[in-house]
Coordinates of C-alpha atoms in Angstrom, one line a residue:
X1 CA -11.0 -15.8 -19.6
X2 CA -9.2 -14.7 -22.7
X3 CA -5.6 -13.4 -21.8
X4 CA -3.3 -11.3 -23.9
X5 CA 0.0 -9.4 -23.8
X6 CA -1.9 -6.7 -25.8
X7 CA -5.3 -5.1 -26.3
X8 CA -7.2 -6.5 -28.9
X9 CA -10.1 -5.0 -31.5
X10 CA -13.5 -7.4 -30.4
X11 CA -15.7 -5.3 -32.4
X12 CA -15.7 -1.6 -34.5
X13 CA -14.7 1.4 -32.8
X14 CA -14.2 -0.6 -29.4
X15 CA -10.8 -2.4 -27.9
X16 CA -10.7 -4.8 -25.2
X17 CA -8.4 -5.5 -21.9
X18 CA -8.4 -8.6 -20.1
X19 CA -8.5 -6.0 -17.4
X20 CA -9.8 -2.3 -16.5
X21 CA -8.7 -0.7 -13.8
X22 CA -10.6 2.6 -12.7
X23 CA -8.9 5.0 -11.0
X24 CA -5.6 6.0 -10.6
X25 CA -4.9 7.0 -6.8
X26 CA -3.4 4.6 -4.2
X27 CA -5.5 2.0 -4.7
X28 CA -5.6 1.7 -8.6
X29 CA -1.4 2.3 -8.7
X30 CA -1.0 -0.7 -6.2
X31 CA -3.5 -3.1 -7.8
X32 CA -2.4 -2.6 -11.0
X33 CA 1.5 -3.4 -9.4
X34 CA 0.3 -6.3 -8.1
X35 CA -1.4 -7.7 -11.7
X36 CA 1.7 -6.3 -13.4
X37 CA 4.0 -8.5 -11.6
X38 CA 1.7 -11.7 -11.1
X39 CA 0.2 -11.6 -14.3
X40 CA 2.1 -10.5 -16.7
X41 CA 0.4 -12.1 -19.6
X42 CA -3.1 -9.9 -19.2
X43 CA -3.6 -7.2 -21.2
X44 CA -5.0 -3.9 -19.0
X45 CA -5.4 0.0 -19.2
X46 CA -6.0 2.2 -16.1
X47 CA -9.1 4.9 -16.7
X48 CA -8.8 7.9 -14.8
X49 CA -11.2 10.3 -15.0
X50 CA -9.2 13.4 -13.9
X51 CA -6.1 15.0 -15.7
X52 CA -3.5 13.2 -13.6
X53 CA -2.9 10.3 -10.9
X54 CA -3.2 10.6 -7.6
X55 CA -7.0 10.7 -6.7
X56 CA -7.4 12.6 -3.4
X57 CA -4.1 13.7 -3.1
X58 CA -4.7 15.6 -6.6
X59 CA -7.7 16.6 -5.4
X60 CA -7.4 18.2 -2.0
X61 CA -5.4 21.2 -2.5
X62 CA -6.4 23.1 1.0
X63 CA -3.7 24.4 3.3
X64 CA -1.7 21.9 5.3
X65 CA -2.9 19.0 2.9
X66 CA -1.5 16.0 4.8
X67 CA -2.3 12.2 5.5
X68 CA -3.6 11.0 8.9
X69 CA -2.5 7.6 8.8
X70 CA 1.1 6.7 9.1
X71 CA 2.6 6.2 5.6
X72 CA 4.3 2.8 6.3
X73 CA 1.0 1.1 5.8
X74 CA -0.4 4.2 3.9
X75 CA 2.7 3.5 1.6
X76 CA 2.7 -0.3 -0.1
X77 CA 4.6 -2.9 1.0
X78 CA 6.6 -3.3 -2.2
X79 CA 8.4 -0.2 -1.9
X80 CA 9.6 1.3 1.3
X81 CA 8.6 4.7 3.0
X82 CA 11.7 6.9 4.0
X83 CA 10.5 9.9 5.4
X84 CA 8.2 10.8 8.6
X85 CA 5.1 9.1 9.4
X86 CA 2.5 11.4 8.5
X87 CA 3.5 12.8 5.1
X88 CA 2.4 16.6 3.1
X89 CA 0.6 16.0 -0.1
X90 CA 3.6 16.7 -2.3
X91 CA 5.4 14.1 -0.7
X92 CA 2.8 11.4 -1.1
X93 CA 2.3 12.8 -5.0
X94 CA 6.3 11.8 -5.6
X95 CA 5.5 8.9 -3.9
X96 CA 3.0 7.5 -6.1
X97 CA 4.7 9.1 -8.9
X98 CA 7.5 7.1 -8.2
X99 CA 5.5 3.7 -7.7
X100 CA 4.0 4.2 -11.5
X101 CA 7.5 4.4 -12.5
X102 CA 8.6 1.6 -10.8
X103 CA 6.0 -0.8 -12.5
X104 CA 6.3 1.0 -15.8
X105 CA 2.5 1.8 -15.3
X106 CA 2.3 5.3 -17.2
X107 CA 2.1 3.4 -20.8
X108 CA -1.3 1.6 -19.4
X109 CA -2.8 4.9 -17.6
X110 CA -5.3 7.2 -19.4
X111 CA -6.0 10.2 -17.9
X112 CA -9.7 12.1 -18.3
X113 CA -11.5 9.1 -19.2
X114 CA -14.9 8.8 -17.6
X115 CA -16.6 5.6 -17.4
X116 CA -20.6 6.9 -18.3
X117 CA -22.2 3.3 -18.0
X118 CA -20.7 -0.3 -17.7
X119 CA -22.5 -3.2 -18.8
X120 CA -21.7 -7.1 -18.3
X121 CA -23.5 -9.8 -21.5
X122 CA -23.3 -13.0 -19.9
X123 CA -23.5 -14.2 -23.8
X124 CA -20.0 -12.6 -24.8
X125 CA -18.6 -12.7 -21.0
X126 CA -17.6 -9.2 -21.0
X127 CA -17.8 -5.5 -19.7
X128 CA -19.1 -3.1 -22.0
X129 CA -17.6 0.5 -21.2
X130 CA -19.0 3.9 -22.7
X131 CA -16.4 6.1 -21.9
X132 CA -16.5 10.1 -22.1
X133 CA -12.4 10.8 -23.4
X134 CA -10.9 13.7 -23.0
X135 CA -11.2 17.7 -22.7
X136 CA -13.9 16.9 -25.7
X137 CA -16.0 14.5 -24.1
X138 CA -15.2 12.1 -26.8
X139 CA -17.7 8.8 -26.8
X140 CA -15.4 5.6 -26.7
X141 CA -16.1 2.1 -26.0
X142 CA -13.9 -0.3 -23.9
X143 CA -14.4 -3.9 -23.1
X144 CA -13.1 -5.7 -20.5
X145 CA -13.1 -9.4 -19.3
X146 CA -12.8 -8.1 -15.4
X147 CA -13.5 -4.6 -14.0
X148 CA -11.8 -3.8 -11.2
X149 CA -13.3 -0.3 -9.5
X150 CA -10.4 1.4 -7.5
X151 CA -12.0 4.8 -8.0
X152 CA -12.0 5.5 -4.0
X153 CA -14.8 6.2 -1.5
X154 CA -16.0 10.0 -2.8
X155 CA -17.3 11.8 -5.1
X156 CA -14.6 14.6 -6.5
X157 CA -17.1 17.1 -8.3
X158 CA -18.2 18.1 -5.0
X159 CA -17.8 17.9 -1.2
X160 CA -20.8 17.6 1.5
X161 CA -22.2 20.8 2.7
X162 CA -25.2 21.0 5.3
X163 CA -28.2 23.5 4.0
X164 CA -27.7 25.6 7.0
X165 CA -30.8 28.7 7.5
X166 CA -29.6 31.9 5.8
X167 CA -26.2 30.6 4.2
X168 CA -27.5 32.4 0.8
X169 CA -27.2 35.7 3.0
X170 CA -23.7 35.4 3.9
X171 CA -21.8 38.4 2.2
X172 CA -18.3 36.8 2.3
X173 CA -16.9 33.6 0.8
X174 CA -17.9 30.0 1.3
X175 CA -15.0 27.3 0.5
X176 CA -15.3 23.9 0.6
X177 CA -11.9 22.3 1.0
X178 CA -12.4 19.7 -1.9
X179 CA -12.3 22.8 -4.4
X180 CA -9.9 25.1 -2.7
X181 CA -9.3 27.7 -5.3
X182 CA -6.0 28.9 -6.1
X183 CA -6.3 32.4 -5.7
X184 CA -7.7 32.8 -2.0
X185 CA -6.5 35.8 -0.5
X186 CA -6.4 34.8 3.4
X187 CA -4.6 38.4 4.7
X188 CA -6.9 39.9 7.5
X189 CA -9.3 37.2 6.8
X190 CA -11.9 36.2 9.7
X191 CA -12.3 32.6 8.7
X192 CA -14.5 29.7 10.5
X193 CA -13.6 26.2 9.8
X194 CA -17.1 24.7 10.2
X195 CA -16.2 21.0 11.1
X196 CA -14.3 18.6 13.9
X197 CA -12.6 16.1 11.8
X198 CA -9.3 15.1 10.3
X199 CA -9.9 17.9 7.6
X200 CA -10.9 20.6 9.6
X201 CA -7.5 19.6 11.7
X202 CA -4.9 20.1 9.1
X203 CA -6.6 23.3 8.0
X204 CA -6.4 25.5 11.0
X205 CA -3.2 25.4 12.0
X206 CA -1.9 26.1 8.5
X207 CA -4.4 29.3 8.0
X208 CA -3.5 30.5 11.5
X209 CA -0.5 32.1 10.2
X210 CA -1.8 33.4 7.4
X211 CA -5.5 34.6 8.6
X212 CA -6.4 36.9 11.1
X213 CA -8.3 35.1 13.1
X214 CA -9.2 31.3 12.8
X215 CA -12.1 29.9 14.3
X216 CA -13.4 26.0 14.6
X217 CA -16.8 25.6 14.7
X218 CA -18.0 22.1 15.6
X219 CA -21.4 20.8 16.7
X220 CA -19.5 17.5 18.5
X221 CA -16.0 17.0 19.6
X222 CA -14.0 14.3 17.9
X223 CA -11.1 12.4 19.2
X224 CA -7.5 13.2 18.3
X225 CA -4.3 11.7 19.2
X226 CA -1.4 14.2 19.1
X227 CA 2.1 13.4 19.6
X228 CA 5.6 13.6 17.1
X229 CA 5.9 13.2 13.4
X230 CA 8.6 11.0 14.1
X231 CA 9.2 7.5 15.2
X232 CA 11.9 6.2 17.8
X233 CA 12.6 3.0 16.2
X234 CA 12.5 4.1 12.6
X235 CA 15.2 6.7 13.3
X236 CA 17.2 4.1 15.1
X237 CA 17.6 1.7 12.5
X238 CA 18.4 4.4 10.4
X239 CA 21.2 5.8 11.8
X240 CA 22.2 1.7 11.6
X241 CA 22.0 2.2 8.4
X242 CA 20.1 -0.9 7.4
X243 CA 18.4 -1.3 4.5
X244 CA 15.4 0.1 3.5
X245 CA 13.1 -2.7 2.5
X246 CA 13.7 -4.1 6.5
X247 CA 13.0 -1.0 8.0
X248 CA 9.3 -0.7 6.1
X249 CA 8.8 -4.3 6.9
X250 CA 9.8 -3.9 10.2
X251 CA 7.8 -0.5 11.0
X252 CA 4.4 -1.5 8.8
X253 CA 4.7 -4.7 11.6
X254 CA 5.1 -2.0 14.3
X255 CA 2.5 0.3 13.4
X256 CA -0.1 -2.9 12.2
X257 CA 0.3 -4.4 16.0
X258 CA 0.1 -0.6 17.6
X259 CA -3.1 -0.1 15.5
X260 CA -4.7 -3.3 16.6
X261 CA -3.7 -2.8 20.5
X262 CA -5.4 0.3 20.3
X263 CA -8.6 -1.1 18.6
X264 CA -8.1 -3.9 21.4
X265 CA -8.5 -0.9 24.3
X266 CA -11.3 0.6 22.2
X267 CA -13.5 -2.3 22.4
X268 CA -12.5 -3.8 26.4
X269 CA -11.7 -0.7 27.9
X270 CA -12.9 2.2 26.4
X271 CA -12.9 4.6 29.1
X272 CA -9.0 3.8 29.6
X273 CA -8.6 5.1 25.9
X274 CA -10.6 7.9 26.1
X275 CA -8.6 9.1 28.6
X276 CA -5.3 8.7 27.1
X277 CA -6.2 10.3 24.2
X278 CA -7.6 13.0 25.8
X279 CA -5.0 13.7 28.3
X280 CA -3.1 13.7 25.1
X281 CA -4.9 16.9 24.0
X282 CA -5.0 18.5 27.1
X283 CA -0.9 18.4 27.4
X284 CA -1.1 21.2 24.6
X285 CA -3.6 23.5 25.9
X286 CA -3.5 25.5 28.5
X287 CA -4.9 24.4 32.0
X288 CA -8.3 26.6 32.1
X289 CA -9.0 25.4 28.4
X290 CA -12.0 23.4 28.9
X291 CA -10.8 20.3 27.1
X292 CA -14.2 18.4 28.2
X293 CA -16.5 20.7 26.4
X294 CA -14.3 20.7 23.7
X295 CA -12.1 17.9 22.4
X296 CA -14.4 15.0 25.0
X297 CA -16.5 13.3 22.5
X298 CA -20.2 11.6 23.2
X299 CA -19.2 8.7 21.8
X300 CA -16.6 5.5 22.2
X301 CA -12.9 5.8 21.0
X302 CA -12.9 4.8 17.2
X303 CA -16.5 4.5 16.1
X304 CA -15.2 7.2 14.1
X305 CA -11.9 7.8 12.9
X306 CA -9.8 9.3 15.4
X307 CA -7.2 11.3 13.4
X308 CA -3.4 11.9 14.4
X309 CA -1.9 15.5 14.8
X310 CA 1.5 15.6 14.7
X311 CA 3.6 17.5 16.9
X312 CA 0.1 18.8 18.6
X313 CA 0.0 21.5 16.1
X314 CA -3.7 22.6 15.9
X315 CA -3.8 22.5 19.8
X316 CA -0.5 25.1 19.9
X317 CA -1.9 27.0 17.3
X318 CA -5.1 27.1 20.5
X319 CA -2.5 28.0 22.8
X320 CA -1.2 30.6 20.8
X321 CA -4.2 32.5 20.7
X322 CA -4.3 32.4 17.2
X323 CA -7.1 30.0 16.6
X324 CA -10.2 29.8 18.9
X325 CA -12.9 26.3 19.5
X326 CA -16.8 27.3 19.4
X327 CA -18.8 23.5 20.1
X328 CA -22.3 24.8 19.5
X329 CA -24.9 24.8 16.7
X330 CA -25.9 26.7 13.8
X331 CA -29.0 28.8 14.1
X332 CA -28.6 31.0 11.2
X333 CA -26.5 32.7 9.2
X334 CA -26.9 36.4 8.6
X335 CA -25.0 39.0 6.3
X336 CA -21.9 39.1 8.5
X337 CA -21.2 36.1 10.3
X338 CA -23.1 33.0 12.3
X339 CA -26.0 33.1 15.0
X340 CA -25.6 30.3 17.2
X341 CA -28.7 28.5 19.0
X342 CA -26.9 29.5 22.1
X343 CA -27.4 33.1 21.4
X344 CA -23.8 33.7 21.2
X345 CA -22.5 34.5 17.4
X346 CA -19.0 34.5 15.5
X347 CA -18.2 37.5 12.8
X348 CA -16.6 36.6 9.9
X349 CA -15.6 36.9 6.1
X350 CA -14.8 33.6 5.3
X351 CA -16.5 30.2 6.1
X352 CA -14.4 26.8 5.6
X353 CA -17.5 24.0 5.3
X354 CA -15.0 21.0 6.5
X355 CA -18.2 19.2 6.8
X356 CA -17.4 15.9 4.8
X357 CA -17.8 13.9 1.8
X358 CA -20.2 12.9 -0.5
X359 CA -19.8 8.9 -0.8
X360 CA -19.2 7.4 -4.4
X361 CA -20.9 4.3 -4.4
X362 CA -19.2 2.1 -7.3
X363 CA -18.1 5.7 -8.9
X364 CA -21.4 6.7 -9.4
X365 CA -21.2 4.7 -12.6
X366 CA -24.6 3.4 -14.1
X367 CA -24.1 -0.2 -14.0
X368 CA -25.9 -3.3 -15.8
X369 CA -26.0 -7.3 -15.9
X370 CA -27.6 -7.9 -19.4
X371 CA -29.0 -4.7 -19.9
X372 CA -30.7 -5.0 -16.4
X373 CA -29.9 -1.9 -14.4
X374 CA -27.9 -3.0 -10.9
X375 CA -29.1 -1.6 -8.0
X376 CA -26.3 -2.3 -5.3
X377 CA -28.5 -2.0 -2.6
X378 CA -30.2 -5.5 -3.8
X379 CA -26.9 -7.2 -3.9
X380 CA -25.4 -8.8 -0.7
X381 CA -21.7 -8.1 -0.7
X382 CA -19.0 -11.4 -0.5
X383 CA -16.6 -9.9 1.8
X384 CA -16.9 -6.4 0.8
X385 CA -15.2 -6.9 -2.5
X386 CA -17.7 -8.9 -5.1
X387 CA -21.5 -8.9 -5.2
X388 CA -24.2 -11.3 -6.1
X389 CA -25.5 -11.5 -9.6
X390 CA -22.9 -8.7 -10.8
X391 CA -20.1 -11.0 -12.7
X392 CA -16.3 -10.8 -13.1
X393 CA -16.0 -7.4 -10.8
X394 CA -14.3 -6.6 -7.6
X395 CA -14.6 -3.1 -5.1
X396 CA -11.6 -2.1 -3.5
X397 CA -12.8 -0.3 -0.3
X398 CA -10.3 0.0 2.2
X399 CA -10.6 0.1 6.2
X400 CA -11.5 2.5 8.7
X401 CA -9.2 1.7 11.3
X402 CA -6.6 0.7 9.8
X403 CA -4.5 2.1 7.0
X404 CA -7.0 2.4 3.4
X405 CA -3.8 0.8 1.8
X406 CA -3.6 -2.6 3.9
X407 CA -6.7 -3.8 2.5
X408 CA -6.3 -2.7 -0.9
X409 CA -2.9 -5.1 -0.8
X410 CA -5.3 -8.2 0.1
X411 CA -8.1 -7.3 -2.3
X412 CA -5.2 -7.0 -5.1
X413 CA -4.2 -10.6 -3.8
X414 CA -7.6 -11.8 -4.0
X415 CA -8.0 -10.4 -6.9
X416 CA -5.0 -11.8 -8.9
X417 CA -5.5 -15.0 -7.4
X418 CA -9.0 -15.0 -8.9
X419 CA -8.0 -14.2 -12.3
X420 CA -5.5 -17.0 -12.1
X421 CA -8.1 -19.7 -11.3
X422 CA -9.9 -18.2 -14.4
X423 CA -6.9 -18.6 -16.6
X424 CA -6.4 -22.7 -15.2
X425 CA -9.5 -23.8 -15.3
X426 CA -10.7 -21.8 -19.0
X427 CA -13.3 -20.4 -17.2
X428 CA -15.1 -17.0 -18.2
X429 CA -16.9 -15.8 -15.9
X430 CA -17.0 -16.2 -11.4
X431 CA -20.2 -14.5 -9.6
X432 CA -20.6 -15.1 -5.6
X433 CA -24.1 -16.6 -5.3
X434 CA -26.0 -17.2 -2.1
X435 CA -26.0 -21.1 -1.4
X436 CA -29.0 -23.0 -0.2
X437 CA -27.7 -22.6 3.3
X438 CA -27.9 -18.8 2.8
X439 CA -32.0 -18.8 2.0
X440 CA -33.7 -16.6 4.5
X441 CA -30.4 -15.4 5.7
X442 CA -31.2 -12.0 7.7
X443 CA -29.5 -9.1 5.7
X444 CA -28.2 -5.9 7.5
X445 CA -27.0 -2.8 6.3
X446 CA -23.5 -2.8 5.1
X447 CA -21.2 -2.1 8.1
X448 CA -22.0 -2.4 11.5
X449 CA -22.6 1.5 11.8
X450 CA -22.2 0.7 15.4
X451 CA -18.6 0.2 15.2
X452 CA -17.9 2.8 11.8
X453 CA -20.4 5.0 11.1
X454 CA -18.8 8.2 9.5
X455 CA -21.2 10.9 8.0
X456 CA -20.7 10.3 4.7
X457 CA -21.3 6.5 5.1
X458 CA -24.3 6.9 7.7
X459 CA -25.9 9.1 4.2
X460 CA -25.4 6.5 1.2
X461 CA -26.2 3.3 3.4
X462 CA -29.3 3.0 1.2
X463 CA -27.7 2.7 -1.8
X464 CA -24.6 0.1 -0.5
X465 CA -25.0 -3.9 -0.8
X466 CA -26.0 -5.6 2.1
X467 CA -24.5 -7.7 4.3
X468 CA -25.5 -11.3 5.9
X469 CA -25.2 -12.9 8.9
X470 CA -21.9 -14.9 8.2
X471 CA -18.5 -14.2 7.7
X472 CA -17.9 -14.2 3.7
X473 CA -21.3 -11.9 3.2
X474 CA -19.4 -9.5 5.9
X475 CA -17.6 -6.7 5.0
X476 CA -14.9 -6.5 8.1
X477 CA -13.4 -3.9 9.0
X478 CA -10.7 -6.3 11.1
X479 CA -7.4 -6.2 9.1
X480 CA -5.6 -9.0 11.6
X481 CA -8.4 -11.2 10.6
X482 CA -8.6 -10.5 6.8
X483 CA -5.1 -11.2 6.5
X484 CA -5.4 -14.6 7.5
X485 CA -8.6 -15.3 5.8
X486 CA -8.7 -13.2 2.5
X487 CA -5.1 -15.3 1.4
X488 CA -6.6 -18.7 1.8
X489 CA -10.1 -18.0 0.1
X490 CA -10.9 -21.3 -1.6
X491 CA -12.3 -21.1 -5.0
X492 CA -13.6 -23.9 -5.8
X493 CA -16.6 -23.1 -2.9
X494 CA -19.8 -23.2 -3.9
X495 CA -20.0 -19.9 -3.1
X496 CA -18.5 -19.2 -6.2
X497 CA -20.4 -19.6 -9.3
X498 CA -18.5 -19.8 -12.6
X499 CA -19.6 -20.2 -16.2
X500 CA -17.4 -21.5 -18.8

């Protein structure tokens, strides 16, 4: 692999990177830290297709915008979180602001670049990029002896909305929260929030100062835990005053081990979970609120994402009277509001589609091994990070139980670990390749969908890489165990395949 302390020309009208780093939110900041300070040599550039950093906190402008994972793992582990656990959007903007300036990253970021097609020539051992630049749309060409897609789980242009009977008829306005406009006017406003999730959570209690009347239609409960924005121990050691770095170490250890004593409970005694996290709710709502029908879900603790509310607030904002819980289903929508199929309806002039995402498999980006399209769903994926028969690239998908920014950490390890075997040994190129032991290994979908199986994930299944029936062709979702194993990957496996 060629290394460089700066981009250099490899043919007309194109330059080259050792590296390329798409995407520019928390995972593309923190991996491109991590290559910054353990390989300083290698030339990169971070492509960002939209006109600033920040991925889906850029994005998501709703009301209440606000993370639902605690921000000492959310945050990385090479610079310390100082303020409450679950952080506003502006807050986790400066953050990452403040991480690029840190690492000196804004010189390497280009913003409103969008990677069209990427293709890998085993003959020149590189990654071709057509790239649309700018306001313009101006073509460009990057190469790249490593791809690294940190481009995130969605797709931005557009969030997931249901073709429910009749919507077309609906006289008032439909907003998705993933293109929140700037100029709602919410006074007197009727609004539904049609959705049960960590979304659909945030919003209401913002809006139900500002609407009317807020009401949260959901066809299924989901499980919350609700309790304070603040952490005992964390305030403690701060009024020690000790320093900073030891009290993000010591809380990201805190909130890692509470995490995985929950998912412990989840899996050997579910019912006991449920329950706690119910009673949870119900200690914000009033007694006659009929917390089974709404906020008991069908389904085990953690097979989907059970998001925290802090200080309870969408349950007072129930209490209050000024927000409202319909669990039923859509029959139709009509001029004025929503007919539900149990003959009941809700009027109203503004409907919130909370609904979901729309999954971005490998950033929608049309990829190819030697001018052979890749279709991912034909690969089998090496820990959830590389693929067979696609060369010198790596996926940062982060976890659903744990915080998205834990994994990206070890992938960013992995990664740079990687690229410093290529570097020792003069090699150009590493693909995982199934080993003759692997022949007529039974593939399965991606994740176990018994165990995750959000929405947007249970949609674009078709179109992931598979997984096999052993531990490096399994894409775990078990942080405790990564962390052991992703650190200690050996190379020189014959898993991995190398040309030089």
């Amino acid at each position: 692999m060629h290394s460089s302390a700066t981009a250099y020309t490899s043919e007309p009208n194109s330059e080259r990177f050792d590296v390329v780093i798409v995407g520019a939110g928390i995972s593309g900041i923190g991996c491109a830290t991590m290559l910054r300070e353990q390989h300083p040599n290698l030339s990169f550039v971070i492509l960002e297709a939209l006109e600033s950093f920040g991925g889906t906190w850029l994005i998501h402008k709703y009301p209440g915008t606000r993370s639902d994972s605690d921000l000492f793992t959310f945050g990385y582990h090479f610079k310390p979180w100082t303020g409450k656990p679950i952080a506003p959007r502006e807050q986790i903007l400066q953050y990452l602001e403040s991480a690029i300036e840190d690492a000196d990253l804004a010189p390497h970021i280009r913003y409103r670049q969008r990677v069209q097609s990427a293709d890998w020539s085993s003959a020149h051992s590189r990654w071709t990029l057509e790239i649309s630049a700018g306001p313009d749309h101006q073509p460009q060409r990057i190469e790249a002896g490593f791809l690294w897609m940190c481009q995130g789980y969605y797709q931005h242009a557009q969030g997931y909305t249901p073709d429910w009977p009749g919507l077309q008829r609906f006289k008032g306005a439909v907003i998705h929260p993933q293109q929140w406009p700037d100029d709602v006017d919410l006074s007197a406003k009727h609004a539904v929030v049609i959705g049960s999730g960590a979304t659909a959570a945030t919003l209401i209690p913002a809006l139900a100062d500002q609407c009317q009347q807020v009401t949260m239609l959901q066809r299924t409960p989901t499980y919350f835990a609700a309790g304070r924005n603040a952490d005992v121990l964390a305030d403690e050691l701060r009024k020690l005053d000790i320093d900073t770095s030891w009290i993000h170490e010591i809380m990201r250890r805190k909130a890692i081990r509470d995490r995985a004593e929950i998912i412990e409970r989840a899996n050997n005694h579910p019912e006991q979970l449920k329950k706690l996290l119910i009673d949870g709710v119900s200690a914000y709502l009033p007694t006659a609120f009929d917390t089974r029908r709404h906020f008991t879900p069908p389904y085990k603790p953690l097979q989907q994402r059970v998001a925290f509310v802090p200080e309870g607030d969408l349950f007072k904002a129930i209490s209050a009277g000024k927000a409202s819980v319909v669990t039923d289903r859509i029959e139709t929508f009509d001029e004025d509001g929503i007919q539900l199929q149990s003959g009941e309806r809700i009027d109203c002039d503004l409907v919130i589609t909370a609904t979901g995402f729309e999954m971005s498999v490998m950033g929608e980006i049309p990829f190819s091994v030697d001018g052979a399209p890749v279709n991912f769903a034909n690969t089998v994926g090496y820990r959830g990070i590389m693929f067979t028969g696609v060369p010198n690239m790596a996926w940062v998908y982060g976890y659903g139980f744990y915080s998205w920014t834990l994994r990206v950490e070890l992938i960013g390890n992995f990664v740079c670990r990687l690229l410093g075997r290529l570097q020792h040994t003069g090699a150009k190129s590493m693909v995982p390749t199934l080993r003759p032991e692997d022949a007529g290994m039974s593939l399965k979908p991606w994740v176990d969908t018994e165990t995750l199986n959000p929405g947007y994930l249970l949609r674009s299944l078709h179109r992931l890489p598979r997984r096999g029936d052993k531990p490096e062709w399994q894409h775990s979702q078990d942080y405790e165990y990564e962390k052991q194993v992703l650190p200690t990957v050996d190379f020189t496996d014959s898993i991995f395949s190398y040309h030089y």
